[in-house]
CSV table of C-alpha atoms and ligand atoms in Angstrom, one decimal:
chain,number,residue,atom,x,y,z
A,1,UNK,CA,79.0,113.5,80.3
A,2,UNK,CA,82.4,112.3,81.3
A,3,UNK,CA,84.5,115.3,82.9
A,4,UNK,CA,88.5,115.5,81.8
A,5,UNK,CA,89.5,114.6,85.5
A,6,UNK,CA,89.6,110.4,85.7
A,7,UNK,CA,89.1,110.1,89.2
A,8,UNK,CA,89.8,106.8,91.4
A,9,UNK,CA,90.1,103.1,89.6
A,10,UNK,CA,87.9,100.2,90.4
A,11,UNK,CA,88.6,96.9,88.9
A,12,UNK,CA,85.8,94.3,88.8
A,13,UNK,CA,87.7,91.2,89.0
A,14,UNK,CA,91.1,90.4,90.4
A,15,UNK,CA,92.4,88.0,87.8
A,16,UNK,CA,95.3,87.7,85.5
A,17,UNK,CA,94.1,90.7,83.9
A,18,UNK,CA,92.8,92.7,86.5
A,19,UNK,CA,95.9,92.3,88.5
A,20,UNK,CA,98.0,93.5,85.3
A,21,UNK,CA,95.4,96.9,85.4
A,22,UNK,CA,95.8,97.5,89.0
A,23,UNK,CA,99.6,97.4,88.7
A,24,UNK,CA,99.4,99.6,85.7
A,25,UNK,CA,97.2,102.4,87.3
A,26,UNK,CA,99.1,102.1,90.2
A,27,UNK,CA,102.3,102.8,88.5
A,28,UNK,CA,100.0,105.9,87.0
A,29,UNK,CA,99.5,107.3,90.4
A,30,UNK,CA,95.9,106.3,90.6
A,31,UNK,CA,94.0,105.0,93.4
A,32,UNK,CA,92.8,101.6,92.7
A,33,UNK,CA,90.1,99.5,94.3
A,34,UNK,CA,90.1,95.8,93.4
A,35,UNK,CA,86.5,93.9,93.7
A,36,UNK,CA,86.0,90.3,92.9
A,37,UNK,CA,83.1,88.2,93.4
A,38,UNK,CA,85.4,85.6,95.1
A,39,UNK,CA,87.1,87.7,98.4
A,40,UNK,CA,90.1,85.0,98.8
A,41,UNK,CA,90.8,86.0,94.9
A,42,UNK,CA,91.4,89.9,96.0
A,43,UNK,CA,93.5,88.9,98.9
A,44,UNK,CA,95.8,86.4,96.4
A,45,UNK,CA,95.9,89.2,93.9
A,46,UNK,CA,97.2,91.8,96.7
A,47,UNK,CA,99.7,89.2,97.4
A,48,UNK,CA,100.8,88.5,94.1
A,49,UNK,CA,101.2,92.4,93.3
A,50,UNK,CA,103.3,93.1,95.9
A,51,UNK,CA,105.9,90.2,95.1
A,52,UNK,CA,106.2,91.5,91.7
A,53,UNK,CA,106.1,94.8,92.2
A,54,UNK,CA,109.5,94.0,95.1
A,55,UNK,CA,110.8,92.0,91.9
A,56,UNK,CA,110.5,94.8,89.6
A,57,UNK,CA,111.7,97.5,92.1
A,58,UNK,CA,114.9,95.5,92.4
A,59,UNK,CA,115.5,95.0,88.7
A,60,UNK,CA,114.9,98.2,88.0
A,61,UNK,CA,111.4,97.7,86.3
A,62,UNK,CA,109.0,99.3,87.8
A,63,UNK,CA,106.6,101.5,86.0
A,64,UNK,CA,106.2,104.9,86.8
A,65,UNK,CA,108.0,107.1,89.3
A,66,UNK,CA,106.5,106.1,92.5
A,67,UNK,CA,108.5,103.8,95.0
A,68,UNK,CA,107.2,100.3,95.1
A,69,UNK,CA,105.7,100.8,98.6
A,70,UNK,CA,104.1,104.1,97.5
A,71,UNK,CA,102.4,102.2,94.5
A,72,UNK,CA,101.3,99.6,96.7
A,73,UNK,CA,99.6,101.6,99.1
A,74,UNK,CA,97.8,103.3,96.8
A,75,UNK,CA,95.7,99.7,95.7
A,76,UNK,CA,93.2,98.2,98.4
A,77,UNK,CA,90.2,95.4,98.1
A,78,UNK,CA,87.2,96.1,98.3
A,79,UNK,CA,83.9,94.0,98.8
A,80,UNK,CA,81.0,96.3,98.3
A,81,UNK,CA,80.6,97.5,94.9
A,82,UNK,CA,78.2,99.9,95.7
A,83,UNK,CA,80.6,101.5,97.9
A,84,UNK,CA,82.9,101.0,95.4
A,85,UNK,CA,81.6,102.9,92.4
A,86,UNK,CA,81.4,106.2,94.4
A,87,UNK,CA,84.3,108.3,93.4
A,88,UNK,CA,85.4,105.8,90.8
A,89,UNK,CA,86.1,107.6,87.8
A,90,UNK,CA,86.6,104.7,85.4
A,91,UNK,CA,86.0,100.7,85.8
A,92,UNK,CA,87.7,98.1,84.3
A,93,UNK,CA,85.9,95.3,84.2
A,94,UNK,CA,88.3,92.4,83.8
A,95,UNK,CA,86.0,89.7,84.6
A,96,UNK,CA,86.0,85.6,82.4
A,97,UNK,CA,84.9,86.3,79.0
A,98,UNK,CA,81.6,84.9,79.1
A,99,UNK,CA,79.2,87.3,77.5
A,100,UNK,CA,76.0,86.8,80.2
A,101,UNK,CA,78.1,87.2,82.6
A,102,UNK,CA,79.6,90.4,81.6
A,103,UNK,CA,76.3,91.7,80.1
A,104,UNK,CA,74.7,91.1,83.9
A,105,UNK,CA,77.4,93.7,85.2
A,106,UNK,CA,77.2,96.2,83.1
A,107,UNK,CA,73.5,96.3,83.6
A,108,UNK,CA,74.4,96.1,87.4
A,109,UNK,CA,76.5,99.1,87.3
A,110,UNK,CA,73.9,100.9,85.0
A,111,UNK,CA,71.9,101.4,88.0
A,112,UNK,CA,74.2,102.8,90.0
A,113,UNK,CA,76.7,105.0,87.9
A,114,UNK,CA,76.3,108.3,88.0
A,115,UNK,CA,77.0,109.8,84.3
A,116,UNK,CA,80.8,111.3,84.4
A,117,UNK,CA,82.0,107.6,85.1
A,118,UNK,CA,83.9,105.3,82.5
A,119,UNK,CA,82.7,102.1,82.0
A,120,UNK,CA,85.0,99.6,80.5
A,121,UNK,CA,85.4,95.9,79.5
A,122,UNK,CA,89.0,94.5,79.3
A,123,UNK,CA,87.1,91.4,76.6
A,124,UNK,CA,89.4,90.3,74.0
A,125,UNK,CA,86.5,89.6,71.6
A,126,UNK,CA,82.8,90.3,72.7
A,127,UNK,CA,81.7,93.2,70.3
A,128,UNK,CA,81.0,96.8,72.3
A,129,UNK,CA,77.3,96.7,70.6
A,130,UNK,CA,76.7,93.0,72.5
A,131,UNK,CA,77.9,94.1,75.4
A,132,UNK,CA,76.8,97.3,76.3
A,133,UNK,CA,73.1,97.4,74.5
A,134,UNK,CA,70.1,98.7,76.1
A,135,UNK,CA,72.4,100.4,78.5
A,136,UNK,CA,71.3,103.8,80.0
A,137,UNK,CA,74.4,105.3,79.8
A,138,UNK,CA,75.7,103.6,77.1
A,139,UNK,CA,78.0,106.7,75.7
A,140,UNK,CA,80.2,106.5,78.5
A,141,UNK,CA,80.6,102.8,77.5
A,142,UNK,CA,83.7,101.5,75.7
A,143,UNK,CA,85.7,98.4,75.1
A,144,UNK,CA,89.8,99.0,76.6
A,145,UNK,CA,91.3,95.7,75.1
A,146,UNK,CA,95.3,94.7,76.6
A,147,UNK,CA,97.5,92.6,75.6
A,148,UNK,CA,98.8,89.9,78.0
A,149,UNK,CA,101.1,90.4,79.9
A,150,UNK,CA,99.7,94.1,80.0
A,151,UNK,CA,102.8,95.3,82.1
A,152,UNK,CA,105.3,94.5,79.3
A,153,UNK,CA,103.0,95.1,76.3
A,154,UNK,CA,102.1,98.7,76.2
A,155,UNK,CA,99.0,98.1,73.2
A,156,UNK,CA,95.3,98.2,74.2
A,157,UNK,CA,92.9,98.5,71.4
A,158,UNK,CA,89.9,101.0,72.4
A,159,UNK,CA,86.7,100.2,70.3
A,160,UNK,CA,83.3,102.3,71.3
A,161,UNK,CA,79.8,101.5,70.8
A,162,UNK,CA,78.2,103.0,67.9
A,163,UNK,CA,76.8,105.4,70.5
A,164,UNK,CA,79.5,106.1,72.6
A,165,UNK,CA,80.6,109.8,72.9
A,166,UNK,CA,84.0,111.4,71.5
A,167,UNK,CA,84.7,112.3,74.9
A,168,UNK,CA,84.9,108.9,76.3
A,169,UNK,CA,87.4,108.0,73.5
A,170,UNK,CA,89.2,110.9,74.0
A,171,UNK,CA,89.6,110.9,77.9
A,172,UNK,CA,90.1,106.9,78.1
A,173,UNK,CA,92.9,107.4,75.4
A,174,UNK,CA,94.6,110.2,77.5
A,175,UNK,CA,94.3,108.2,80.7
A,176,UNK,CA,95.9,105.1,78.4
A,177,UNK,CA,98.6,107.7,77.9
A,178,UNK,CA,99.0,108.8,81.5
A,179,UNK,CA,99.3,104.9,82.5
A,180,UNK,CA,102.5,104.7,79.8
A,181,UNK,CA,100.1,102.3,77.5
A,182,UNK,CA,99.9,102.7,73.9
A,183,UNK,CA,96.4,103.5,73.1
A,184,UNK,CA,94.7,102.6,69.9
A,185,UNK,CA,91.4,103.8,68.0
A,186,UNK,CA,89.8,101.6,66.3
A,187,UNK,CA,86.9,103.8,64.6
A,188,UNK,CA,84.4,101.1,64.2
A,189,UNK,CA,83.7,97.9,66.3
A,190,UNK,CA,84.6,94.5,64.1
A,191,UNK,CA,85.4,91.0,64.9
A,192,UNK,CA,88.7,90.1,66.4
A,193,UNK,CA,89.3,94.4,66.9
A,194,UNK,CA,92.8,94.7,64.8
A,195,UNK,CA,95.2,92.9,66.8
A,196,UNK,CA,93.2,89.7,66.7
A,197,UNK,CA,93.0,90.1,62.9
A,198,UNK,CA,96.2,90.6,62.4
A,199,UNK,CA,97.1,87.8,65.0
A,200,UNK,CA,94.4,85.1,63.2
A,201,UNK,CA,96.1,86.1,59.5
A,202,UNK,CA,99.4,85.2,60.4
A,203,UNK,CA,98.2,81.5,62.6
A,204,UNK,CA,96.0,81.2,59.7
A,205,UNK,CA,98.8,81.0,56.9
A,206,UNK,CA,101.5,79.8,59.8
A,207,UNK,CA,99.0,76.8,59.8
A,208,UNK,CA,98.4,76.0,56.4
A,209,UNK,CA,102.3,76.4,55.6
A,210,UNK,CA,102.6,73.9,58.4
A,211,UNK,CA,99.8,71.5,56.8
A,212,UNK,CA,100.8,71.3,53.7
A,213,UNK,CA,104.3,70.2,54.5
A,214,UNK,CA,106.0,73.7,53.2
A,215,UNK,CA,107.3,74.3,56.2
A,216,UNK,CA,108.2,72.3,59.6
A,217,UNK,CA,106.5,74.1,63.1
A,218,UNK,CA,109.7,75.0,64.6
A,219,UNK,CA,110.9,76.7,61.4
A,220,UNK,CA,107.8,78.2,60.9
A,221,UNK,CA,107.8,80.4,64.6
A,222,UNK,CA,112.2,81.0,63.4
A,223,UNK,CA,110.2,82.7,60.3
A,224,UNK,CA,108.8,85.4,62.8
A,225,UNK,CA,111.0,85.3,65.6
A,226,UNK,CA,114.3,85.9,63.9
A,227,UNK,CA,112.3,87.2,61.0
A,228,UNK,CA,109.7,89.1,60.6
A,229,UNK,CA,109.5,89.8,64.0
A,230,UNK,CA,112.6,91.6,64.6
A,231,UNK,CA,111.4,94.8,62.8
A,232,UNK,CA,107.9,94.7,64.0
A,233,UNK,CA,108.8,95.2,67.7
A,234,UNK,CA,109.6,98.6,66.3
A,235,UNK,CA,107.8,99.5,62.9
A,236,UNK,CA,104.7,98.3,61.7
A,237,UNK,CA,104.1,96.5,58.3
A,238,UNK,CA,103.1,99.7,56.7
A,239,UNK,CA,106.0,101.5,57.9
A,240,UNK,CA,108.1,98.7,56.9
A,241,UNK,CA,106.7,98.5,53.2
A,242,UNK,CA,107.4,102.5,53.3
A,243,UNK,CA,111.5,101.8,54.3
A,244,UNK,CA,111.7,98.9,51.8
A,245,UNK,CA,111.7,100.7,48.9
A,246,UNK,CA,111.9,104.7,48.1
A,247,UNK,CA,108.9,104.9,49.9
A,248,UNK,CA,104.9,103.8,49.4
A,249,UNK,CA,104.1,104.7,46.5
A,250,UNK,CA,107.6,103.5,45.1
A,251,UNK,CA,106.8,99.9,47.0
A,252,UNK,CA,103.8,99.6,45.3
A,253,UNK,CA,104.9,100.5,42.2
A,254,UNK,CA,107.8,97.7,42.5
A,255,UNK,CA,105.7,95.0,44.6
A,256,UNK,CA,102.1,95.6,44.2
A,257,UNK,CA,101.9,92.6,41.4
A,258,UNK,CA,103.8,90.1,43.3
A,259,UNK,CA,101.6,90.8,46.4
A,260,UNK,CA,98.3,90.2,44.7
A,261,UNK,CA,99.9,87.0,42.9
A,262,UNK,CA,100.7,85.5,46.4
A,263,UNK,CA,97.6,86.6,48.6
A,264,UNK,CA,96.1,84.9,45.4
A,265,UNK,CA,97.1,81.6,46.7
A,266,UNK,CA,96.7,81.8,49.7
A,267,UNK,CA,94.0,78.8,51.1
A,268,UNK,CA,90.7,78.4,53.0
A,269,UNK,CA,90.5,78.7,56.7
A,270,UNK,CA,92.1,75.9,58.3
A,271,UNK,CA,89.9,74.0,60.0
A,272,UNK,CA,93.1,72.9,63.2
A,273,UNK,CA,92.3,69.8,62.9
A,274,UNK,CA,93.5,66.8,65.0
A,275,UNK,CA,96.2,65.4,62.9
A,276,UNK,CA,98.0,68.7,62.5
A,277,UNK,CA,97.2,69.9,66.3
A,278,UNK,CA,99.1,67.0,66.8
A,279,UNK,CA,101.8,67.4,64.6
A,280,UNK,CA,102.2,70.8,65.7
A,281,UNK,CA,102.3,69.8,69.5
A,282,UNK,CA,104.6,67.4,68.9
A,283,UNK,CA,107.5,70.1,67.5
A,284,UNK,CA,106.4,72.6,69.9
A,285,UNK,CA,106.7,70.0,73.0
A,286,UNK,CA,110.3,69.5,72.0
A,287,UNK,CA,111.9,72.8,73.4
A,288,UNK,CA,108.7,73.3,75.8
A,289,UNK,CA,107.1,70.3,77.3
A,290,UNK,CA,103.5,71.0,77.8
A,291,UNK,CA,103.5,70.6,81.7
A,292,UNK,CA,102.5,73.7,84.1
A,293,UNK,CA,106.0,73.6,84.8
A,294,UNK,CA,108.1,73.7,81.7
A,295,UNK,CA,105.2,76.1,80.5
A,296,UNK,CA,105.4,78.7,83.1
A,297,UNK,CA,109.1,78.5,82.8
A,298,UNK,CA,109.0,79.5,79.3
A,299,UNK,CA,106.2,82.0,80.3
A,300,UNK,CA,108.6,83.5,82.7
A,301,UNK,CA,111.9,84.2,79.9
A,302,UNK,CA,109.2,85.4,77.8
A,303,UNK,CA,108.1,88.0,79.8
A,304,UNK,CA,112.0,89.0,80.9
A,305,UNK,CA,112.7,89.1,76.7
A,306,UNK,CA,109.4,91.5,76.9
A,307,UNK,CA,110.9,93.5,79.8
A,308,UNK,CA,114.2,94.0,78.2
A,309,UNK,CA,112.7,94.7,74.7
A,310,UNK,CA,110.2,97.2,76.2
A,311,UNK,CA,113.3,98.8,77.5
A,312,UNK,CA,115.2,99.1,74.5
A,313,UNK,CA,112.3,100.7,73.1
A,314,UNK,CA,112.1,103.6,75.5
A,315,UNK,CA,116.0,104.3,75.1
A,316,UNK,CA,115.6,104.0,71.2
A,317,UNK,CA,112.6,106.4,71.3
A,318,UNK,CA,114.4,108.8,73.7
A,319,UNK,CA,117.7,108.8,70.8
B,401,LIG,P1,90.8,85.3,85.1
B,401,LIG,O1,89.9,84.0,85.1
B,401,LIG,O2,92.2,85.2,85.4
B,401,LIG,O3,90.1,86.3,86.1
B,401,LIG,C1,88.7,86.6,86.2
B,401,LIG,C2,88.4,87.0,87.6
B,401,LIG,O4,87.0,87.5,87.6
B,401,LIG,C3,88.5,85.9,88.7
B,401,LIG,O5,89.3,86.4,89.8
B,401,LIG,C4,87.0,85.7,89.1
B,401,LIG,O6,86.9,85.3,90.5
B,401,LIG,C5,86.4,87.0,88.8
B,401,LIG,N1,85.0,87.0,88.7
B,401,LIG,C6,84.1,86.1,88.2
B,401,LIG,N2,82.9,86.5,88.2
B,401,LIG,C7,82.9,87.7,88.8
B,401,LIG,C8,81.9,88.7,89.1
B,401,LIG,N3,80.6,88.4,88.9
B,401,LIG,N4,82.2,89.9,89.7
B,401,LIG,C9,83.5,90.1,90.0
B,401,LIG,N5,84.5,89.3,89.7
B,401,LIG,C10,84.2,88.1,89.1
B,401,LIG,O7,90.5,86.0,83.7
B,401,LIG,P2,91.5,87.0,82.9
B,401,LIG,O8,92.5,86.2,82.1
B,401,LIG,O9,92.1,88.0,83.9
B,401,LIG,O10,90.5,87.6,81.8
B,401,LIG,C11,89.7,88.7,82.2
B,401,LIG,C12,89.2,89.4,80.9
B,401,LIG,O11,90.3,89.9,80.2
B,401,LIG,C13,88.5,88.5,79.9
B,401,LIG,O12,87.4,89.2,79.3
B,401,LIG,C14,89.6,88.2,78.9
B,401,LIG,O13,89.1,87.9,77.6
B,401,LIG,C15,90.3,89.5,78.9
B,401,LIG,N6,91.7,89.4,78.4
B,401,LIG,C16,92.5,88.4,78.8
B,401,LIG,C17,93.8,88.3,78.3
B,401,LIG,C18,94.6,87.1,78.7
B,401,LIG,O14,95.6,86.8,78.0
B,401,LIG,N7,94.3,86.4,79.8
B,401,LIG,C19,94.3,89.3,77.4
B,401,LIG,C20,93.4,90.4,77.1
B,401,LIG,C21,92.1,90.4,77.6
């Protein structure tokens, strides 16, 4: 079974995601070898890291304690999986979520792990028991969900197999750790893992508000943003019901009827239809035009909030 020492990195596909992982085990210390199945991709994603890694260096960003250029030299391409796989001690396999596709390499690297290896998919919603059934060597299988953009957003949500061993839990969770991500557990695989869940609940009521005329789109995202969303960048809902009164028990005490009387009205699942995609487009197209440009743009001063937030965190933690 998997041995406590991770070993080298490989990354099966040098995507948005897989680019996001390299950087991060890079910034770890880890060796990383990129694959993809398109060769001009690996060479665009080398290229691509290093400009943002220079970035980051300069703005004082960069994760980790290793110098830009030491980071960087530390991640190569690669082209021959085979050759790959030897001395990798966990893969990440960040490739389009399509479940054949996925399904047809972790039966391709079933052949030719050996069994102290890590294998891991990066999906943000193909369960662990589709994926990774009928695999040989199935315990040292796991889901290792992130959160885009990965670099800025420390969560990923690690969901097993029902027969996945302890000890690939336990060692992906302390290599999560060692990368600076916040590792989760969730004990037992379900739809959507928890931050979809969570993610779905809130569009789901955010979009019936919307529907029925309650509330307008734009005032509706000022609801989290300047809301709601302010305290959970540092305390969870749980945590937050705890501060709000003299602790849990005392919240539910005070709010436990008023909850139940509100989730009572809360609708059916939205069905997003075309009218109210429309409507929605409409107010959101004011401030952000949907064009590649205005879009990335936006992309870019949401990731520099992200930076500076993730920052703020790590000084409030250290207080
Ligand atoms: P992407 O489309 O940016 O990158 C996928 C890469 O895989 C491409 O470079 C492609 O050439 C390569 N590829 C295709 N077939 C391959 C094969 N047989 N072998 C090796 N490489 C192959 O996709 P992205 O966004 O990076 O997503 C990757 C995974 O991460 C997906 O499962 C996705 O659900 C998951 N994910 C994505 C998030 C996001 O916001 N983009 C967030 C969290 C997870």
């Amino acid at each position: 079974m998997a041995s406590s020492e991770p070993g080298d990195v490989l990354i099966l596909g040098s995507g948005l995601i897989g680019r996001s992982w390299a950087m991060l085990f890079a910034s770890g210390g880890f060796k990383v070898k990129l694959y993809d199945i398109e060769q001009q991709q690996v060479t665009n994603a080398l290229e691509t890291i290093r400009k943002e890694m220079k970035i980051l260096e300069q703005s004082g960003s960069l994760r980790g304690s290793l110098s830009s250029e030491e980071q960087l030299s530390l991640i190569s391409g690669c082209s021959n999986i085979q050759a790959a796989v030897e001395g990798a001690g966990h893969i990440q396999e960040c490739v389009p979520e399509n479940l054949e596709l996925k399904k047809k390499i972790f039966a391709q690297l079933d052949q030719i792990v050996d069994d102290k290896v890590v294998l891991s998919s990066s999906t943000s919603c193909l369960l662990p028991s589709k994926l990774f059934a009928g695999l040989a060597h199935v315990k040292q299988c796991l889901v290792v969900h992130p959160v885009n953009p990965p670099y800025y957003v420390p969560l990923v949500e690690l969901v097993p197999h029902p027969e996945t061993a302890p000890a690939t839990m336990d060692r992906t969770y302390a290599l999560m750790q060692k990368i600076g991500q916040s590792p989760v557990r969730i004990m037992k695989e379900i739809e959507g893992f928890a931050l979809n869940r969570l993610q779905y609940a809130i569009i789901g009521e955010a979009w019936r508000l919307v529907e029925e005329g309650i509330v307008s789109p734009s005032d509706l995202d000022l609801v989290m943003s300047d809301g709601l969303g302010m305290r959970y960048a540092f305390i969870g809902p749980l945590e937050t019901m705890h501060l709000n009164a003299e602790g849990m028990l005392n919240y539910c005490d005070r709010y436990r009827e008023g909850m139940k009387r509100v989730l009572k009205t809360f609708g059916p699942i939205p069905d997003f239809s075309r009218a109210t995609t429309e409507k929605v487009n409409q107010a959101m197209c004011v401030n952000v035009p949907d064009d590649p440009e205005h879009l990335g743009a936006r992309r870019q001063w949401r990731d520099e909030c992200l930076l500076r937030l993730a920052k703020l965190k790590r000084q409030m933690q250290s207080q």
